[in-house]
Structures are given as C-alpha cells and as structure tokens.
C-alpha cells in the first residue's frame, strides 16, 4: 500500500474535540434540576427565582464543560449563544404567562351568549350580560381611526422619503418624532378641548379622532423605514424608461414595500386598540348598543374592561367579565395580525429564479 493511501485513511488531527449536539439540552435539563434543588434548599417559594438560578447555572455550566472539552475560545462562543437563549426565554416568559392567565380566567364566561349580548340593565355585581356593544364600539372607533390615520401616515412617509427636502421636511420629521411620544391622555384632552369649545357631547367619532392622532406617527415611521429599504436601482430603472415619478411610486415602490407597510399599519392598529384614556374622556361608555359613532356615547373593549374591573370588588361576575373581554381583545389583535400577514404575502411582489 502506498504512502498516499495510508495518509488518506489516517484520521485528521486538526479537528479538536467537540461536544455532541444534544449537550445543550442535557446541560439545560441538569441546570433546571440544580436550580429547583437550590431553590427548595434555600426555601425560595417563587418559581421565577428557581428559573433565574437555573439560567445562571446553565450559563456557568456551559462555559465550564465547553472549556474543558473544546477549549476556552469555543467555550466563549457557546456562552454567548447561551446568553442569547436565556434572554429569549426571559422575554417570552411574561408573554406566555400573560396569555396563560388571560385564557385560564377568561374562558369562564366567554361563550356565544357573552359575545352577542350587552350589559343593558344587568348590574355590574350580577351575572350575565356581555360585550356586544363594546365590540361594535371598538370596531367602529378603530376602523374610523384607521381610515383617517393610515392614509395620512402613508402619504406623509411617501413625502418624506420621495419628495421631502429642506426645512418643511425637517419640521415634519420633528413633529412626527414628538407625536410618537405623546401620551394617549394628551390626545384625548386635545379632542376634548375642541368638544368643549363647540359644546359637543361624548360620541364615538371623537374617540376615533384621538386614536387617529396616536396612530399616525407609528404609521409614518414604519412606512418610512419600509420605503427606504426599496433599492434605488428600481426607481432609477423605472425613471429611465420614462415613467413619471408618481407612477413609479405607485407601481414600483409601494408594491415592493407593501408587506412592511401593512405590518406597520397593523402594529399601529394594535397600539390604539387597547387605549382606554381617550375613550374614557371622549366616548364615555354606554351599556346599551349604539351603532351610530357620530351621535351618543358608545362603549369599547378597553373601556369595558376598565369599568368591569373597577367594579369587581366583591363581585366575581364583573371580575370574570373583565378577563373574558381581555381575552376577546387579545384574540381581536391576533386575528388582525394574521389577516395582515396574509394580505402582505398575497400582495408581495413575485420573485423568480
């Protein structure tokens, strides 16, 4: 046998020892056992504390085992990966806990009757009633706010990216930044001051105006970032063919970024769907059904939750209705996001190989 063939069969010595692929899971399981054991031995009752101890043990254990087997350089890489996973779990745990508690407490009274009936003459301390009036109010108020805020926000973003130059664009950008941090109660007070000037009573459309004010800066910022991601080569190619700029924006820029724009609008809707302060000031709440947002007080899901929870002292029925309405509001926002993703995927430009 030749020397070359012997060299081919000789195992490579350049590859160092490495941990198996299942080692992170084994270390995580061991860390969890150690964390629970330390928590019980120390008399800690909170499971969150057990989890934090397990996370610390997981990071330290990963570094120690990896340093012994693979060396300190590879161990540092594994520690960085472990920290990313720990941070991810710390971020997900509150969300999972919130959804778990809301579902567990909200399903007690959430049924077809609850969704199709209103409070009417039912007292807050009595069982029964529902959120039909609140659903109607939320849909109308958020829908009108979207019809007002989304087009204005998208057109403002198009101006800033495609046309905006000079002091006017700088002023618009400045006021958009300022509006992004405006508390919701300030927007409600602004509309309320106009209502007092014109001697107007609470009605649903007033809440829509305040929600539109809160929605516009979110739409402007998200749309602006999406438009900036469109390659300039696409614009230049369209303009080189003699296509007017407005048609380039309409046929090239917007279809390319429609997925991100739709997602930004949905985020803005989710941001205003849970606002309570403007609705409390301007819409005022109504236990009866009012399908006209331009006349008379209305209800909404966030306001309904606030009112029921504020009346829940000693009344389990109001407490259960508040949690059921919270679960309905979460489901409403989730459905909106799923619809937005479907529309974005449907309208996204097709790419070929």
Short mmCIF file of C-alpha atoms in Angstrom, two decimals:
data_model
loop_
_atom_site.label_atom_id
_atom_site.label_comp_id
_atom_site.label_asym_id
_atom_site.label_seq_id
_atom_site.Cartn_x
_atom_site.Cartn_y
_atom_site.Cartn_z
CA UNK A 1 0.00 0.00 0.00
CA UNK A 2 1.35 3.41 -0.96
CA UNK A 3 2.16 6.22 1.44
CA UNK A 4 -0.55 8.42 -0.12
CA UNK A 5 -3.28 5.87 0.56
CA UNK A 6 -2.11 5.49 4.17
CA UNK A 7 -2.29 9.24 4.59
CA UNK A 8 -5.83 9.28 3.21
CA UNK A 9 -7.01 6.70 5.76
CA UNK A 10 -5.26 8.38 8.70
CA UNK A 11 -7.75 10.36 10.87
CA UNK A 12 -7.30 14.10 10.77
CA UNK A 13 -5.56 15.56 13.79
CA UNK A 14 -6.57 19.16 13.01
CA UNK A 15 -10.10 18.69 14.29
CA UNK A 16 -10.36 19.13 18.04
CA UNK A 17 -12.79 17.52 20.43
CA UNK A 18 -16.32 18.88 20.40
CA UNK A 19 -19.44 18.40 22.47
CA UNK A 20 -22.29 16.35 20.96
CA UNK A 21 -25.29 18.15 19.52
CA UNK A 22 -27.52 17.10 22.40
CA UNK A 23 -25.20 18.57 25.03
CA UNK A 24 -27.04 21.96 25.36
CA UNK A 25 -30.28 20.13 26.11
CA UNK A 26 -28.56 17.91 28.67
CA UNK A 27 -26.92 20.91 30.32
CA UNK A 28 -30.25 22.74 30.36
CA UNK A 29 -32.01 19.78 31.98
CA UNK A 30 -29.29 19.43 34.57
CA UNK A 31 -29.34 23.18 35.28
CA UNK A 32 -33.10 23.05 35.78
CA UNK A 33 -32.75 20.22 38.30
CA UNK A 34 -29.96 22.09 40.11
CA UNK A 35 -31.97 25.33 40.11
CA UNK A 36 -35.02 23.63 41.60
CA UNK A 37 -32.86 21.89 44.17
CA UNK A 38 -31.13 25.11 45.23
CA UNK A 39 -34.48 26.91 45.39
CA UNK A 40 -36.02 24.24 47.61
CA UNK A 41 -32.96 24.05 49.83
CA UNK A 42 -32.89 27.83 50.24
CA UNK A 43 -36.63 27.96 50.98
CA UNK A 44 -37.50 30.02 47.89
CA UNK A 45 -41.17 29.74 47.00
CA UNK A 46 -41.12 31.66 43.73
CA UNK A 47 -40.66 29.59 40.59
CA UNK A 48 -39.27 32.66 38.88
CA UNK A 49 -36.35 32.58 41.30
CA UNK A 50 -35.83 28.91 40.52
CA UNK A 51 -35.73 29.77 36.82
CA UNK A 52 -33.19 32.55 37.32
CA UNK A 53 -30.94 30.25 39.35
CA UNK A 54 -31.25 27.58 36.64
CA UNK A 55 -30.34 30.16 33.98
CA UNK A 56 -27.19 31.18 35.87
CA UNK A 57 -26.22 27.54 36.37
CA UNK A 58 -26.85 26.87 32.68
CA UNK A 59 -24.51 29.66 31.54
CA UNK A 60 -21.77 28.74 34.03
CA UNK A 61 -22.15 25.03 33.34
CA UNK A 62 -21.95 25.58 29.58
CA UNK A 63 -18.74 27.54 29.96
CA UNK A 64 -17.13 25.04 32.34
CA UNK A 65 -17.96 21.94 30.28
CA UNK A 66 -17.14 23.55 26.94
CA UNK A 67 -13.84 24.97 28.24
CA UNK A 68 -12.78 21.56 29.50
CA UNK A 69 -13.69 19.69 26.31
CA UNK A 70 -13.36 22.24 23.48
CA UNK A 71 -11.14 24.95 24.91
CA UNK A 72 -11.78 28.45 26.23
CA UNK A 73 -12.23 30.04 22.80
CA UNK A 74 -15.09 27.75 21.80
CA UNK A 75 -16.47 27.99 25.33
CA UNK A 76 -16.85 31.77 24.98
CA UNK A 77 -18.81 31.24 21.76
CA UNK A 78 -21.13 28.78 23.48
CA UNK A 79 -21.62 31.17 26.41
CA UNK A 80 -22.67 33.91 24.01
CA UNK A 81 -25.19 31.55 22.43
CA UNK A 82 -26.45 30.53 25.87
CA UNK A 83 -26.95 34.16 26.87
CA UNK A 84 -29.00 34.75 23.74
CA UNK A 85 -31.25 31.79 24.58
CA UNK A 86 -31.63 32.92 28.19
CA UNK A 87 -32.54 36.45 27.07
CA UNK A 88 -35.07 34.98 24.62
CA UNK A 89 -36.71 32.90 27.33
CA UNK A 90 -36.80 35.86 29.73
CA UNK A 91 -38.57 37.89 27.04
CA UNK A 92 -41.05 35.13 26.17
CA UNK A 93 -41.95 34.10 29.73
CA UNK A 94 -44.02 37.23 30.57
CA UNK A 95 -45.90 36.91 27.27
CA UNK A 96 -46.65 33.22 27.83
CA UNK A 97 -47.65 33.92 31.43
CA UNK A 98 -49.97 36.74 30.35
CA UNK A 99 -51.67 34.62 27.70
CA UNK A 100 -51.96 31.65 30.08
CA UNK A 101 -53.57 33.68 32.87
CA UNK A 102 -55.89 35.50 30.48
CA UNK A 103 -57.09 32.30 28.84
CA UNK A 104 -57.47 30.47 32.17
CA UNK A 105 -59.60 33.24 33.67
CA UNK A 106 -61.32 34.46 30.52
CA UNK A 107 -62.89 31.18 29.42
CA UNK A 108 -65.14 31.08 32.47
CA UNK A 109 -67.84 33.24 30.87
CA UNK A 110 -66.65 33.53 27.27
CA UNK A 111 -69.35 31.95 25.11
CA UNK A 112 -71.75 32.85 22.32
CA UNK A 113 -74.16 34.50 24.75
CA UNK A 114 -71.39 36.70 26.14
CA UNK A 115 -70.36 37.81 22.63
CA UNK A 116 -73.89 38.50 21.37
CA UNK A 117 -75.43 40.34 24.33
CA UNK A 118 -74.78 43.64 26.07
CA UNK A 119 -74.98 44.72 29.69
CA UNK A 120 -78.28 46.60 29.28
CA UNK A 121 -79.99 46.65 32.66
CA UNK A 122 -77.71 44.00 34.17
CA UNK A 123 -75.93 45.35 37.24
CA UNK A 124 -72.15 45.00 37.46
CA UNK A 125 -72.48 42.75 40.51
CA UNK A 126 -74.92 40.39 38.77
CA UNK A 127 -74.02 37.53 36.42
CA UNK A 128 -74.97 37.69 32.78
CA UNK A 129 -74.56 40.43 30.24
CA UNK A 130 -71.95 40.56 27.51
CA UNK A 131 -69.68 42.66 25.33
CA UNK A 132 -71.64 43.01 22.09
CA UNK A 133 -71.96 46.79 22.48
CA UNK A 134 -68.26 47.04 23.34
CA UNK A 135 -67.28 45.02 20.26
CA UNK A 136 -69.39 47.23 18.00
CA UNK A 137 -67.91 50.35 19.55
CA UNK A 138 -64.31 49.15 19.24
CA UNK A 139 -64.73 48.06 15.63
CA UNK A 140 -66.28 51.38 14.63
CA UNK A 141 -63.86 53.57 16.56
CA UNK A 142 -60.71 51.72 15.49
CA UNK A 143 -61.99 51.40 11.92
CA UNK A 144 -62.67 55.13 11.59
CA UNK A 145 -59.32 55.93 13.18
CA UNK A 146 -57.61 53.65 10.65
CA UNK A 147 -59.44 55.28 7.74
CA UNK A 148 -58.16 58.64 8.96
CA UNK A 149 -54.71 57.86 10.28
CA UNK A 150 -53.40 55.21 7.87
CA UNK A 151 -53.73 57.19 4.59
CA UNK A 152 -52.35 60.36 6.18
CA UNK A 153 -49.43 58.46 7.69
CA UNK A 154 -48.59 56.61 4.48
CA UNK A 155 -48.77 59.77 2.35
CA UNK A 156 -46.62 61.65 4.87
CA UNK A 157 -44.00 58.89 4.74
CA UNK A 158 -44.03 58.96 0.93
CA UNK A 159 -43.45 62.72 1.01
CA UNK A 160 -40.55 62.42 3.47
CA UNK A 161 -38.80 59.65 1.51
CA UNK A 162 -39.54 60.58 -2.09
CA UNK A 163 -40.05 64.35 -2.11
CA UNK A 164 -39.09 65.79 1.26
CA UNK A 165 -36.24 68.28 1.16
CA UNK A 166 -35.45 71.40 3.10
CA UNK A 167 -36.99 72.92 6.19
CA UNK A 168 -40.51 71.65 5.64
CA UNK A 169 -39.36 68.02 5.64
CA UNK A 170 -37.25 68.67 8.74
CA UNK A 171 -40.23 70.24 10.51
CA UNK A 172 -42.49 67.30 9.59
CA UNK A 173 -39.88 64.81 10.82
CA UNK A 174 -39.51 66.74 14.08
CA UNK A 175 -43.26 66.82 14.77
CA UNK A 176 -43.60 63.12 13.91
CA UNK A 177 -40.89 62.34 16.47
CA UNK A 178 -42.66 64.48 19.04
CA UNK A 179 -46.05 62.88 18.35
CA UNK A 180 -44.55 59.41 18.76
CA UNK A 181 -44.00 60.06 22.46
CA UNK A 182 -47.29 61.84 23.18
CA UNK A 183 -49.25 60.11 25.99
CA UNK A 184 -52.69 58.94 24.97
CA UNK A 185 -54.36 61.12 27.58
CA UNK A 186 -52.91 64.24 25.89
CA UNK A 187 -54.50 63.30 22.56
CA UNK A 188 -57.79 62.77 24.37
CA UNK A 189 -57.55 66.13 26.12
CA UNK A 190 -56.86 67.86 22.80
CA UNK A 191 -60.04 66.49 21.23
CA UNK A 192 -61.94 67.13 24.47
CA UNK A 193 -60.94 70.81 24.36
CA UNK A 194 -62.39 71.07 20.85
CA UNK A 195 -65.59 69.38 22.02
CA UNK A 196 -65.93 71.87 24.88
CA UNK A 197 -65.38 74.80 22.52
CA UNK A 198 -68.18 73.63 20.24
CA UNK A 199 -70.35 72.40 23.14
CA UNK A 200 -70.48 68.79 21.94
CA UNK A 201 -71.49 65.70 23.90
CA UNK A 202 -69.43 62.46 24.04
CA UNK A 203 -69.69 60.34 20.89
CA UNK A 204 -67.71 57.55 19.25
CA UNK A 205 -66.12 59.54 16.43
CA UNK A 206 -64.42 61.83 18.94
CA UNK A 207 -62.56 58.80 20.27
CA UNK A 208 -61.63 57.85 16.70
CA UNK A 209 -60.02 61.27 16.19
CA UNK A 210 -57.87 60.85 19.29
CA UNK A 211 -56.91 57.32 18.26
CA UNK A 212 -56.01 58.57 14.77
CA UNK A 213 -53.62 61.10 16.34
CA UNK A 214 -51.91 58.27 18.20
CA UNK A 215 -51.85 56.07 15.10
CA UNK A 216 -50.36 58.46 12.56
CA UNK A 217 -46.76 58.72 13.88
CA UNK A 218 -46.48 54.94 14.13
CA UNK A 219 -47.64 54.54 10.53
CA UNK A 220 -45.30 57.31 9.34
CA UNK A 221 -42.23 55.82 11.00
CA UNK A 222 -42.86 52.21 9.93
CA UNK A 223 -43.78 53.18 6.34
CA UNK A 224 -40.79 55.48 6.06
CA UNK A 225 -38.39 52.69 7.04
CA UNK A 226 -40.01 50.28 4.59
CA UNK A 227 -39.76 52.76 1.71
CA UNK A 228 -36.09 53.35 2.48
CA UNK A 229 -35.44 49.63 2.06
CA UNK A 230 -36.59 49.69 -1.58
CA UNK A 231 -33.41 49.68 -3.75
CA UNK A 232 -32.81 52.91 -5.63
CA UNK A 233 -31.98 50.82 -8.71
CA UNK A 234 -35.68 50.00 -9.08
CA UNK A 235 -36.61 53.68 -9.03
CA UNK A 236 -33.82 54.58 -11.47
CA UNK A 237 -34.78 51.79 -13.87
CA UNK A 238 -38.40 52.95 -13.92
CA UNK A 239 -37.48 56.60 -14.36
CA UNK A 240 -35.01 55.68 -17.15
CA UNK A 241 -37.91 54.15 -19.09
CA UNK A 242 -39.70 57.48 -18.99
CA UNK A 243 -42.23 56.55 -16.30
CA UNK A 244 -43.36 59.57 -14.23
CA UNK A 245 -42.26 59.66 -10.63
CA UNK A 246 -45.76 59.40 -9.20
CA UNK A 247 -46.39 56.29 -11.28
CA UNK A 248 -43.03 54.83 -10.23
CA UNK A 249 -44.04 55.26 -6.62
CA UNK A 250 -47.48 53.76 -7.23
CA UNK A 251 -46.41 50.80 -9.40
CA UNK A 252 -42.88 50.02 -8.21
CA UNK A 253 -42.08 51.43 -4.76
CA UNK A 254 -45.35 50.73 -2.96
CA UNK A 255 -45.85 47.14 -4.28
CA UNK A 256 -42.27 46.32 -3.29
CA UNK A 257 -42.78 47.52 0.28
CA UNK A 258 -46.46 46.64 0.72
CA UNK A 259 -45.68 43.80 3.13
CA UNK A 260 -43.81 46.02 5.57
CA UNK A 261 -46.32 48.86 5.22
CA UNK A 262 -49.23 46.53 6.01
CA UNK A 263 -47.39 45.17 9.03
CA UNK A 264 -46.73 48.71 10.25
CA UNK A 265 -50.40 49.63 9.91
CA UNK A 266 -51.39 46.53 11.85
CA UNK A 267 -48.93 47.43 14.60
CA UNK A 268 -50.49 50.87 14.77
CA UNK A 269 -53.97 49.35 14.99
CA UNK A 270 -52.79 47.05 17.78
CA UNK A 271 -51.31 50.08 19.54
CA UNK A 272 -54.61 52.01 19.56
CA UNK A 273 -56.96 49.06 20.04
CA UNK A 274 -56.12 48.84 23.74
CA UNK A 275 -56.21 52.56 24.59
CA UNK A 276 -58.55 53.41 27.44
CA UNK A 277 -57.85 57.02 28.44
CA UNK A 278 -59.05 58.76 25.24
CA UNK A 279 -62.16 56.57 25.11
CA UNK A 280 -62.93 57.28 28.76
CA UNK A 281 -62.76 61.02 28.15
CA UNK A 282 -64.47 61.24 24.76
CA UNK A 283 -66.75 58.21 24.33
CA UNK A 284 -67.80 57.92 27.96
CA UNK A 285 -69.15 54.37 27.82
CA UNK A 286 -72.64 53.01 27.24
CA UNK A 287 -74.12 49.71 28.49
CA UNK A 288 -76.63 49.75 25.63
CA UNK A 289 -75.98 49.17 21.93
CA UNK A 290 -75.24 52.29 19.90
CA UNK A 291 -74.42 51.60 16.27
CA UNK A 292 -74.02 55.28 15.36
CA UNK A 293 -70.49 56.53 16.17
CA UNK A 294 -71.47 60.11 15.30
CA UNK A 295 -74.15 60.51 17.95
CA UNK A 296 -74.32 59.50 21.58
CA UNK A 297 -71.96 57.73 23.94
CA UNK A 298 -70.51 54.37 22.97
CA UNK A 299 -68.65 51.57 24.65
CA UNK A 300 -65.39 49.85 23.67
CA UNK A 301 -63.49 46.79 24.79
CA UNK A 302 -60.71 48.60 26.73
CA UNK A 303 -63.26 50.84 28.45
CA UNK A 304 -65.49 47.84 29.21
CA UNK A 305 -62.54 46.03 30.80
CA UNK A 306 -61.68 49.07 32.91
CA UNK A 307 -65.25 49.57 34.07
CA UNK A 308 -65.85 45.92 34.92
CA UNK A 309 -62.55 45.52 36.76
CA UNK A 310 -63.10 48.75 38.72
CA UNK A 311 -66.47 47.37 39.87
CA UNK A 312 -65.14 43.87 40.62
CA UNK A 313 -64.59 44.44 44.37
CA UNK A 314 -66.73 41.75 45.92
CA UNK A 315 -68.33 40.91 42.56
CA UNK A 316 -66.93 37.82 40.88
CA UNK A 317 -69.24 38.27 37.89
CA UNK A 318 -67.70 41.62 36.93
CA UNK A 319 -64.21 40.20 37.51
CA UNK A 320 -64.89 37.28 35.16
CA UNK A 321 -66.38 39.57 32.50
CA UNK A 322 -63.27 41.76 32.61
CA UNK A 323 -60.99 38.79 31.95
CA UNK A 324 -63.26 37.45 29.20
CA UNK A 325 -63.24 40.86 27.50
CA UNK A 326 -59.44 40.94 27.79
CA UNK A 327 -59.21 37.57 26.08
CA UNK A 328 -61.52 38.83 23.32
CA UNK A 329 -59.34 41.91 22.79
CA UNK A 330 -56.19 39.77 22.53
CA UNK A 331 -57.92 37.48 20.02
CA UNK A 332 -59.05 40.55 18.04
CA UNK A 333 -55.49 41.86 17.75
CA UNK A 334 -54.14 38.40 16.84
CA UNK A 335 -56.74 37.99 14.07
CA UNK A 336 -55.81 41.40 12.68
CA UNK A 337 -52.15 40.43 12.57
CA UNK A 338 -52.90 37.13 10.82
CA UNK A 339 -55.03 38.92 8.24
CA UNK A 340 -52.27 41.48 7.70
CA UNK A 341 -49.68 38.77 7.13
CA UNK A 342 -51.98 37.08 4.63
CA UNK A 343 -52.55 40.31 2.73
CA UNK A 344 -48.85 41.13 2.78
CA UNK A 345 -47.94 37.71 1.39
CA UNK A 346 -50.67 37.93 -1.24
CA UNK A 347 -49.68 41.40 -2.39
CA UNK A 348 -45.91 40.90 -2.13
CA UNK A 349 -44.07 41.11 -5.48
CA UNK A 350 -43.41 37.72 -7.02
CA UNK A 351 -39.75 36.79 -7.38
CA UNK A 352 -38.47 34.24 -9.86
CA UNK A 353 -35.24 32.38 -10.14
#
